[in-house]
PDB file of C-alpha atoms and ligand atoms in Angstrom:
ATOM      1  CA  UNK A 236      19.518  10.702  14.768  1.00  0.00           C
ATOM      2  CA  UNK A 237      20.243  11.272  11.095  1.00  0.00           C
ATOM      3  CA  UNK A 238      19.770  14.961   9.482  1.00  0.00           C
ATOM      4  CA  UNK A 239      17.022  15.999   7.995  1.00  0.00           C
ATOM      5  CA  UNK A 240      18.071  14.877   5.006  1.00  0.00           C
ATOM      6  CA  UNK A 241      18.990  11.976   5.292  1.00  0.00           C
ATOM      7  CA  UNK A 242      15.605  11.680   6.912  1.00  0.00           C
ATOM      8  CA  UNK A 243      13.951  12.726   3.399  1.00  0.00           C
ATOM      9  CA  UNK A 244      16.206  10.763   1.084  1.00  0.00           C
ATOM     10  CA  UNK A 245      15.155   7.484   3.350  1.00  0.00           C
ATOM     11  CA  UNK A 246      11.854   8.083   2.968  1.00  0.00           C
ATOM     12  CA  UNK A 247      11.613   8.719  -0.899  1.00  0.00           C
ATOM     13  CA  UNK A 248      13.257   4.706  -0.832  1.00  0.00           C
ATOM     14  CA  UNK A 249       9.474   3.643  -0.139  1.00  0.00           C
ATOM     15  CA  UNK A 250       8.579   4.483  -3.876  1.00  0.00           C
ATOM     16  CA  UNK A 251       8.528   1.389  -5.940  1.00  0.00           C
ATOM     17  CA  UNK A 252      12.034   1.336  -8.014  1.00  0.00           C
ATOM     18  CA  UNK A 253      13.697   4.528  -6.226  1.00  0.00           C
ATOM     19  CA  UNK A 254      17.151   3.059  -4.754  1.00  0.00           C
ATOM     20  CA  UNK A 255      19.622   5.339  -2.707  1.00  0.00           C
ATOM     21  CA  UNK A 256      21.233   7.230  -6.019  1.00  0.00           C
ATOM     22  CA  UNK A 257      17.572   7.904  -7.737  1.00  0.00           C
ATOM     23  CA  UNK A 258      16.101   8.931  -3.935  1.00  0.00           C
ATOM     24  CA  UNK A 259      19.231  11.480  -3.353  1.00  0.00           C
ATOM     25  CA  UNK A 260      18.744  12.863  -6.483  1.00  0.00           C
ATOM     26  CA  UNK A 261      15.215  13.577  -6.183  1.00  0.00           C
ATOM     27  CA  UNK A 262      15.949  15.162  -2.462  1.00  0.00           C
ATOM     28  CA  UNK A 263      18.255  17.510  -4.007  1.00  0.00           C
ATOM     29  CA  UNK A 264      16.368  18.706  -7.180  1.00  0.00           C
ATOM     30  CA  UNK A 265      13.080  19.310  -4.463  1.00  0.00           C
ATOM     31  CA  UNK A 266      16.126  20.962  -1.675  1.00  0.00           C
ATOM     32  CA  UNK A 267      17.567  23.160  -5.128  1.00  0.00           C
ATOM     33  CA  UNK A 268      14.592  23.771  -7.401  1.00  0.00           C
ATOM     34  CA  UNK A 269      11.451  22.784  -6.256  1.00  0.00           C
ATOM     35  CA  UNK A 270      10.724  24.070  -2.829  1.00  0.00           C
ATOM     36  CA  UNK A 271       7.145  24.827  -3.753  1.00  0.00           C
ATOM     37  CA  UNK A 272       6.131  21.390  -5.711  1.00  0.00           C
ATOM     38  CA  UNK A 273       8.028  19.791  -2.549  1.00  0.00           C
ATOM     39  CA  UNK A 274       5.335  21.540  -0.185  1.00  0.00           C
ATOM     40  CA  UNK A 275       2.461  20.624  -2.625  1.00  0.00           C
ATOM     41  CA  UNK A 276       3.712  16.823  -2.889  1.00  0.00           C
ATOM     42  CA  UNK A 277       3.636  16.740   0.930  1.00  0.00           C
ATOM     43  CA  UNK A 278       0.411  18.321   1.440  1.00  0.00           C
ATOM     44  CA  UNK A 279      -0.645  15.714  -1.167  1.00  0.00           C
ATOM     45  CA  UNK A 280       0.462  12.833   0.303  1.00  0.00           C
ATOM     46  CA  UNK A 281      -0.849  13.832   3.664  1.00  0.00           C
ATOM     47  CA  UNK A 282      -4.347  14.443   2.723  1.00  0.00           C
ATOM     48  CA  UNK A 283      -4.282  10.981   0.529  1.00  0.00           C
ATOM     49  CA  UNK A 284      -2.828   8.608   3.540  1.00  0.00           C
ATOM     50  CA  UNK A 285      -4.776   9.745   5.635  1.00  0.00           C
ATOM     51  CA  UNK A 286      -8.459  10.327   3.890  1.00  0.00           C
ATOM     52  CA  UNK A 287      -8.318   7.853   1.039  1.00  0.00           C
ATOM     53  CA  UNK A 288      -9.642   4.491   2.260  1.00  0.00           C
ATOM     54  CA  UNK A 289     -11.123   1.204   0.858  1.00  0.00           C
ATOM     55  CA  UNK A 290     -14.802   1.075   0.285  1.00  0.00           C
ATOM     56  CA  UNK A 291     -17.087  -0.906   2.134  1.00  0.00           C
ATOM     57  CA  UNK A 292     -18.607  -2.741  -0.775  1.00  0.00           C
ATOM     58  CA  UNK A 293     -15.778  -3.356  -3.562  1.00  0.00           C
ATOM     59  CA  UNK A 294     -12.446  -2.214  -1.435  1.00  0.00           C
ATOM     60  CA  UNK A 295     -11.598   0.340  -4.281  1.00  0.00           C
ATOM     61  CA  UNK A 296      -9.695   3.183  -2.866  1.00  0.00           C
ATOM     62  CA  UNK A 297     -12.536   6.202  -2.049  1.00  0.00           C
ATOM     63  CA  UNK A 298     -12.542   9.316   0.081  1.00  0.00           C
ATOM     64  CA  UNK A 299     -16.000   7.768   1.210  1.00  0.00           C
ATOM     65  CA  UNK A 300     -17.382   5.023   3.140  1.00  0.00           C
ATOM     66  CA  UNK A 301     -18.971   3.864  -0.270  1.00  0.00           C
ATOM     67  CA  UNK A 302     -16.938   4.863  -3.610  1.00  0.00           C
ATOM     68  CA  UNK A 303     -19.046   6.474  -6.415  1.00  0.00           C
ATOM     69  CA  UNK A 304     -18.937   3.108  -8.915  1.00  0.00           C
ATOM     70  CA  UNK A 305     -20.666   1.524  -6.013  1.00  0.00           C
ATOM     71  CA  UNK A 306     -22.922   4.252  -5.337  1.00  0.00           C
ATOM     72  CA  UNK A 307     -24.005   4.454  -8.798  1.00  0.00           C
ATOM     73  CA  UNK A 308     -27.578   4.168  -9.787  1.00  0.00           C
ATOM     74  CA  UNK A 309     -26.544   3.406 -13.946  1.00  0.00           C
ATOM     75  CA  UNK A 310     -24.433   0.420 -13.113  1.00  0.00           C
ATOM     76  CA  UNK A 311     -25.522  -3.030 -13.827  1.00  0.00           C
ATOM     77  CA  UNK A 312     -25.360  -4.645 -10.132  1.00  0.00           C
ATOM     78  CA  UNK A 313     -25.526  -8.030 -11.072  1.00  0.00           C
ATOM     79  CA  UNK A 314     -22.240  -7.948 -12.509  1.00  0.00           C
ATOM     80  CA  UNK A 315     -19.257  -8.485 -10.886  1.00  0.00           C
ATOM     81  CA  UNK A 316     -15.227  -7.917 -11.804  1.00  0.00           C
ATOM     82  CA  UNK A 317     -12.607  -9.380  -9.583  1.00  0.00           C
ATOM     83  CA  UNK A 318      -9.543  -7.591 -10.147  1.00  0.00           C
ATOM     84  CA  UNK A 319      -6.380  -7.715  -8.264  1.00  0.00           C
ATOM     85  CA  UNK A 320      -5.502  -3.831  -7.590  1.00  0.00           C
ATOM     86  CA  UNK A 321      -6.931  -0.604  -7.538  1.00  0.00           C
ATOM     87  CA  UNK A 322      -4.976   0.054 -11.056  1.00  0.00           C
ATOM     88  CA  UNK A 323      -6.611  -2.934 -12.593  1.00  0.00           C
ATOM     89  CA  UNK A 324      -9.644  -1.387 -11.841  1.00  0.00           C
ATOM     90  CA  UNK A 325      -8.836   1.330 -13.219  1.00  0.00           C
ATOM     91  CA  UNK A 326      -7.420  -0.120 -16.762  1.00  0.00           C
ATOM     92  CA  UNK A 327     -10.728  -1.908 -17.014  1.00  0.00           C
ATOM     93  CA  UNK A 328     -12.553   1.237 -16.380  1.00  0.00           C
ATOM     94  CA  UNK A 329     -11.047   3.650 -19.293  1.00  0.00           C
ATOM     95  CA  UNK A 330     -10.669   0.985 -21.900  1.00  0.00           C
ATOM     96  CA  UNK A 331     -13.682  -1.100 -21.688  1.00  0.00           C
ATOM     97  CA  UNK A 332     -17.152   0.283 -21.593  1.00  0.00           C
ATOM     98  CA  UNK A 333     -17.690  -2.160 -18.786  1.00  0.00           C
ATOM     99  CA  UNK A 334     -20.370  -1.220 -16.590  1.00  0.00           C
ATOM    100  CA  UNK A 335     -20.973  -3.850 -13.990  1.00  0.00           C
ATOM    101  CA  UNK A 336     -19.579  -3.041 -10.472  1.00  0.00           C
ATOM    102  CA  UNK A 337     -15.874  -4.295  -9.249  1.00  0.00           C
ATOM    103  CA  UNK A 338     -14.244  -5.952  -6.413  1.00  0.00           C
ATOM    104  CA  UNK A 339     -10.732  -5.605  -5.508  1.00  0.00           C
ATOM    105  CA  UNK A 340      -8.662  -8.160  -4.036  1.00  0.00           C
ATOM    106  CA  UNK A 341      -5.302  -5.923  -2.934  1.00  0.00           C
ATOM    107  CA  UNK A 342      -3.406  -8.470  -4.060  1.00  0.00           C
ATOM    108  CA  UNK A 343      -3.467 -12.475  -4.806  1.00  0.00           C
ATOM    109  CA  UNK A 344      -3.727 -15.673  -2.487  1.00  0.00           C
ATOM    110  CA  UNK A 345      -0.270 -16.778  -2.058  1.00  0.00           C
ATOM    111  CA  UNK A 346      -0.548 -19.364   0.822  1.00  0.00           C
ATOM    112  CA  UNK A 347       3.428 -19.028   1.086  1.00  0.00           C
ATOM    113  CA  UNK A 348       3.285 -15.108   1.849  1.00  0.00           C
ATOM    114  CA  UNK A 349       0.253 -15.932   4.087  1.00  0.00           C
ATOM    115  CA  UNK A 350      -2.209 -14.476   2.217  1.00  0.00           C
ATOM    116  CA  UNK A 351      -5.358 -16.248   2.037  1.00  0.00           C
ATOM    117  CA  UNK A 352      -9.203 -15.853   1.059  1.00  0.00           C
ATOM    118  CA  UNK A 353      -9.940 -13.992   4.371  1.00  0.00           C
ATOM    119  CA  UNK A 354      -5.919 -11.389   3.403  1.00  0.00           C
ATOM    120  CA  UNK A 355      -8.124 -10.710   0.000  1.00  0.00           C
ATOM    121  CA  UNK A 356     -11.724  -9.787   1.918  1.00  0.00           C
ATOM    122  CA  UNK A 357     -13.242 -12.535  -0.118  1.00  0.00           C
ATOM    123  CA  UNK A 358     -15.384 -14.085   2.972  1.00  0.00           C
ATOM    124  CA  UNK A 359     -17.209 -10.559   2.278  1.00  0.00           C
ATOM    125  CA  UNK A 360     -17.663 -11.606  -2.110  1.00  0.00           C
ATOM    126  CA  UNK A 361     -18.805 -14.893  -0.676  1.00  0.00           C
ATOM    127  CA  UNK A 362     -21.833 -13.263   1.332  1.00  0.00           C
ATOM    128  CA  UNK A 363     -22.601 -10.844  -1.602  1.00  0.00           C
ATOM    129  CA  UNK A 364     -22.367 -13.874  -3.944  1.00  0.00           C
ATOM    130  CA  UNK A 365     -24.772 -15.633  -1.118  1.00  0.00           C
ATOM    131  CA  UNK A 366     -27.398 -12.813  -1.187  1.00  0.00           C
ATOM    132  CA  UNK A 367     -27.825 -13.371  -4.959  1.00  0.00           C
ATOM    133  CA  UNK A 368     -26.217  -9.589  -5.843  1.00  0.00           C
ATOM    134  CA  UNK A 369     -24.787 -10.736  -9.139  1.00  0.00           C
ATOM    135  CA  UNK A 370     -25.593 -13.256 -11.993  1.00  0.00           C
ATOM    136  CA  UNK A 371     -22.331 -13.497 -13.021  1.00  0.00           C
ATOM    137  CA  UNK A 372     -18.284 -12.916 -12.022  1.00  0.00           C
ATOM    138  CA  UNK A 373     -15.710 -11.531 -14.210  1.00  0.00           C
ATOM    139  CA  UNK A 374     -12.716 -12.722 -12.879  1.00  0.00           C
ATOM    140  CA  UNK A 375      -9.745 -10.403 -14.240  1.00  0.00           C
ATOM    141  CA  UNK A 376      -7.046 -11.588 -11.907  1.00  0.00           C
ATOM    142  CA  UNK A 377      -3.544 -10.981 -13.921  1.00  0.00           C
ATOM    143  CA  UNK A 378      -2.170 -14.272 -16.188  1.00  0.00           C
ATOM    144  CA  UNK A 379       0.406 -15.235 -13.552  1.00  0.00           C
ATOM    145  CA  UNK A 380       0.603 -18.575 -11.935  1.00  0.00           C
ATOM    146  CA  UNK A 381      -0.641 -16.487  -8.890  1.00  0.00           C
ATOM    147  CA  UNK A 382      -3.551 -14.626 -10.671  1.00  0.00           C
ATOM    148  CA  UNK A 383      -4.947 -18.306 -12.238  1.00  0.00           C
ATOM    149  CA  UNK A 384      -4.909 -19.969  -9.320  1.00  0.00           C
ATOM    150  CA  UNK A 385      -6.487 -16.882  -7.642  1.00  0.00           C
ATOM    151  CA  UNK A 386      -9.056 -17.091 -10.468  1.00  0.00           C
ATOM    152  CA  UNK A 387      -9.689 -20.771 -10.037  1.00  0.00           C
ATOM    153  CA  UNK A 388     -10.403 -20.333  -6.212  1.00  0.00           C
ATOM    154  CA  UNK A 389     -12.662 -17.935  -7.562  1.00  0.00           C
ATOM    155  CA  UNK A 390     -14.830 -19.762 -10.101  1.00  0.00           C
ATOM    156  CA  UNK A 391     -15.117 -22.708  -7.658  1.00  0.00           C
ATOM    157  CA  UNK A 392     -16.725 -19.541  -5.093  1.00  0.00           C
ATOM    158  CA  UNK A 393     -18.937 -18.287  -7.200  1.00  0.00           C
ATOM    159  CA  UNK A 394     -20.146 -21.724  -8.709  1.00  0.00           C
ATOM    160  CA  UNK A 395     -20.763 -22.651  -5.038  1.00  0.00           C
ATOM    161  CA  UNK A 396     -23.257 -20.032  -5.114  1.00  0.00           C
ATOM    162  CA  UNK A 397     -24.896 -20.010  -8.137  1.00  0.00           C
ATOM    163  CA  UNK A 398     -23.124 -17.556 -10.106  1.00  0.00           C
ATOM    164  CA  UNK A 399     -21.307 -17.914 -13.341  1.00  0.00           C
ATOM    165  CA  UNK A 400     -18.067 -17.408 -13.513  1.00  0.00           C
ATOM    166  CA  UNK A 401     -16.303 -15.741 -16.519  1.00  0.00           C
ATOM    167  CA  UNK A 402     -12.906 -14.690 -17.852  1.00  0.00           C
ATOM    168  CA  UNK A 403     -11.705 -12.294 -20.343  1.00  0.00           C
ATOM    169  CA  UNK A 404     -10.091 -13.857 -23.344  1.00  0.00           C
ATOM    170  CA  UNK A 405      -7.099 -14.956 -23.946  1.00  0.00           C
ATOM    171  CA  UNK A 406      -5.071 -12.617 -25.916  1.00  0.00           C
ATOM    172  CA  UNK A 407      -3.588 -10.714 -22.618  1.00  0.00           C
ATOM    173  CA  UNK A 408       0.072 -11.542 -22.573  1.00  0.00           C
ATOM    174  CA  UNK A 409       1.168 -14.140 -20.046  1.00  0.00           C
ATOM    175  CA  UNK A 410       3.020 -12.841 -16.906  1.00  0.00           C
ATOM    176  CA  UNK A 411       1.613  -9.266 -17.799  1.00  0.00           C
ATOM    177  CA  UNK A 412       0.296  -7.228 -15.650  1.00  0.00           C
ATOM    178  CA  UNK A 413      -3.531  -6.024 -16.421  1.00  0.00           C
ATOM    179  CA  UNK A 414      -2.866  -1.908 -16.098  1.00  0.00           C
ATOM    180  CA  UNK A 415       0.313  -2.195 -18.550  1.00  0.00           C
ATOM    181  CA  UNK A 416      -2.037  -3.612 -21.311  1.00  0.00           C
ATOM    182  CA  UNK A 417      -2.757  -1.497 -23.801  1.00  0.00           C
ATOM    183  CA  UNK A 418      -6.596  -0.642 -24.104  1.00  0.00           C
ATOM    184  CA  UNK A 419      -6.961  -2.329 -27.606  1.00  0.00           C
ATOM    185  CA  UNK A 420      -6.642  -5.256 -26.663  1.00  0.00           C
ATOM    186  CA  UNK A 421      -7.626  -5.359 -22.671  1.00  0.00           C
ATOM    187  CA  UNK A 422     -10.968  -3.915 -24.971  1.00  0.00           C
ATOM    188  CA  UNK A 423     -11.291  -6.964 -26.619  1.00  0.00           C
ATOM    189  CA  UNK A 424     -10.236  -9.249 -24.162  1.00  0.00           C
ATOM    190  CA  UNK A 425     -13.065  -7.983 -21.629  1.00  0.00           C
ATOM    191  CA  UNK A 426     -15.686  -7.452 -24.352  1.00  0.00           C
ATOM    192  CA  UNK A 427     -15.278 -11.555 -25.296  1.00  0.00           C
ATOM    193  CA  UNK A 428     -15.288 -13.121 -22.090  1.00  0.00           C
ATOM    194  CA  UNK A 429     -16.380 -16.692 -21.914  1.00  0.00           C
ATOM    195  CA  UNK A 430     -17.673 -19.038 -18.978  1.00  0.00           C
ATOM    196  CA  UNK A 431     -14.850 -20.907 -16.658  1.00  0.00           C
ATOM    197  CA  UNK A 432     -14.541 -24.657 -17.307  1.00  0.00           C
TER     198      UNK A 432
HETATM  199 ZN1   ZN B 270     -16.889   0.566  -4.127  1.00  0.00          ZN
END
């Protein structure tokens, strides 16, 4: 059994780009000088694994069955943006004044990682797209080879049903991911969408 701290130091590794060196340092500045803010992170993290969950309707994170976007009575229902993480969503929301509703895939199909339409909860899009919920579907996947051909699984879904299927404009740079765009331009990107061909 390792010590204690070797115990913590592991388990800072699970943040995205902490290695060994980075996750003993931290351990040591929370062990020398931040006792406190070390208590506060844990109680943090705690309460967040274990009461933040994906909503019902457009797998967002939310502390609720249904998140508040959803929930929302000033949204315009019949529109619909497909993004591929909760931090897309999130870009889209405080740069755009976008005010359809969202649905979040967790991720892209990658048939050689095994993820597939039903990995990305998209036999649940297919039903809303079904019941006639929206008139049209923003698909803001990221400009990777993964994102388009997530996005062109996606137009061929929603055209299957009816719907129209859009996509911000080019401009967004290729390979990038959406949340590290800056808000000028993910602004005008989303603002002059045009239809999939
Ligand atoms: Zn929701």
């Amino acid at each position: 059994m390792s010590s204690l701290l070797e115990q913590l130091i592991d388990a800072l590794r699970v943040l995205p780009g902490v290695g060994q060196k980075s996750a003993q340092r931290m351990a040591y500045h929370l062990l020398e000088r931040q006792r406190e803010g070390g208590l506060r992170l844990a109680g943090a993290l705690e309460a967040a694994m274990s009461h933040v969950r994906d909503c019902e309707r457009c797998r967002d994170f939310s502390e609720t069955p249904v998140c508040a976007i959803c929930a929302s009575a000033s949204r315009d229902t019949q529109l619909l943006c497909v993004v591929e993480s909760p931090a897309d969503r999130l870009a889209i929301e405080q740069a755009t004044d976008y005010r359809g509703l969202y649905f979040v895939l967790h991720g892209r199909l990658s048939p050689l990682d095994g993820i597939g339409p039903s990995e990305l909860g998209l036999d649940g899009l297919a039903e809303r797209l079904a019941a006639g919920e929206a008139r049209e579907l923003i698909i803001a996947t990221n400009p990777t080879v993964e994102g388009e051909a997530t996005a062109h699984y996606l137009a061929q879904l929603a055209r299957r049903h009816g719907v129209r299927p859009s996509r911000p404009a080019h401009g967004l740079p290729l390979g990038g991911e959406l949340e590290y765009v800056d808000r000028g331009t993910l602004s005008h990107a989303f603002g002059s969408r045009s239809e999939v061909v």
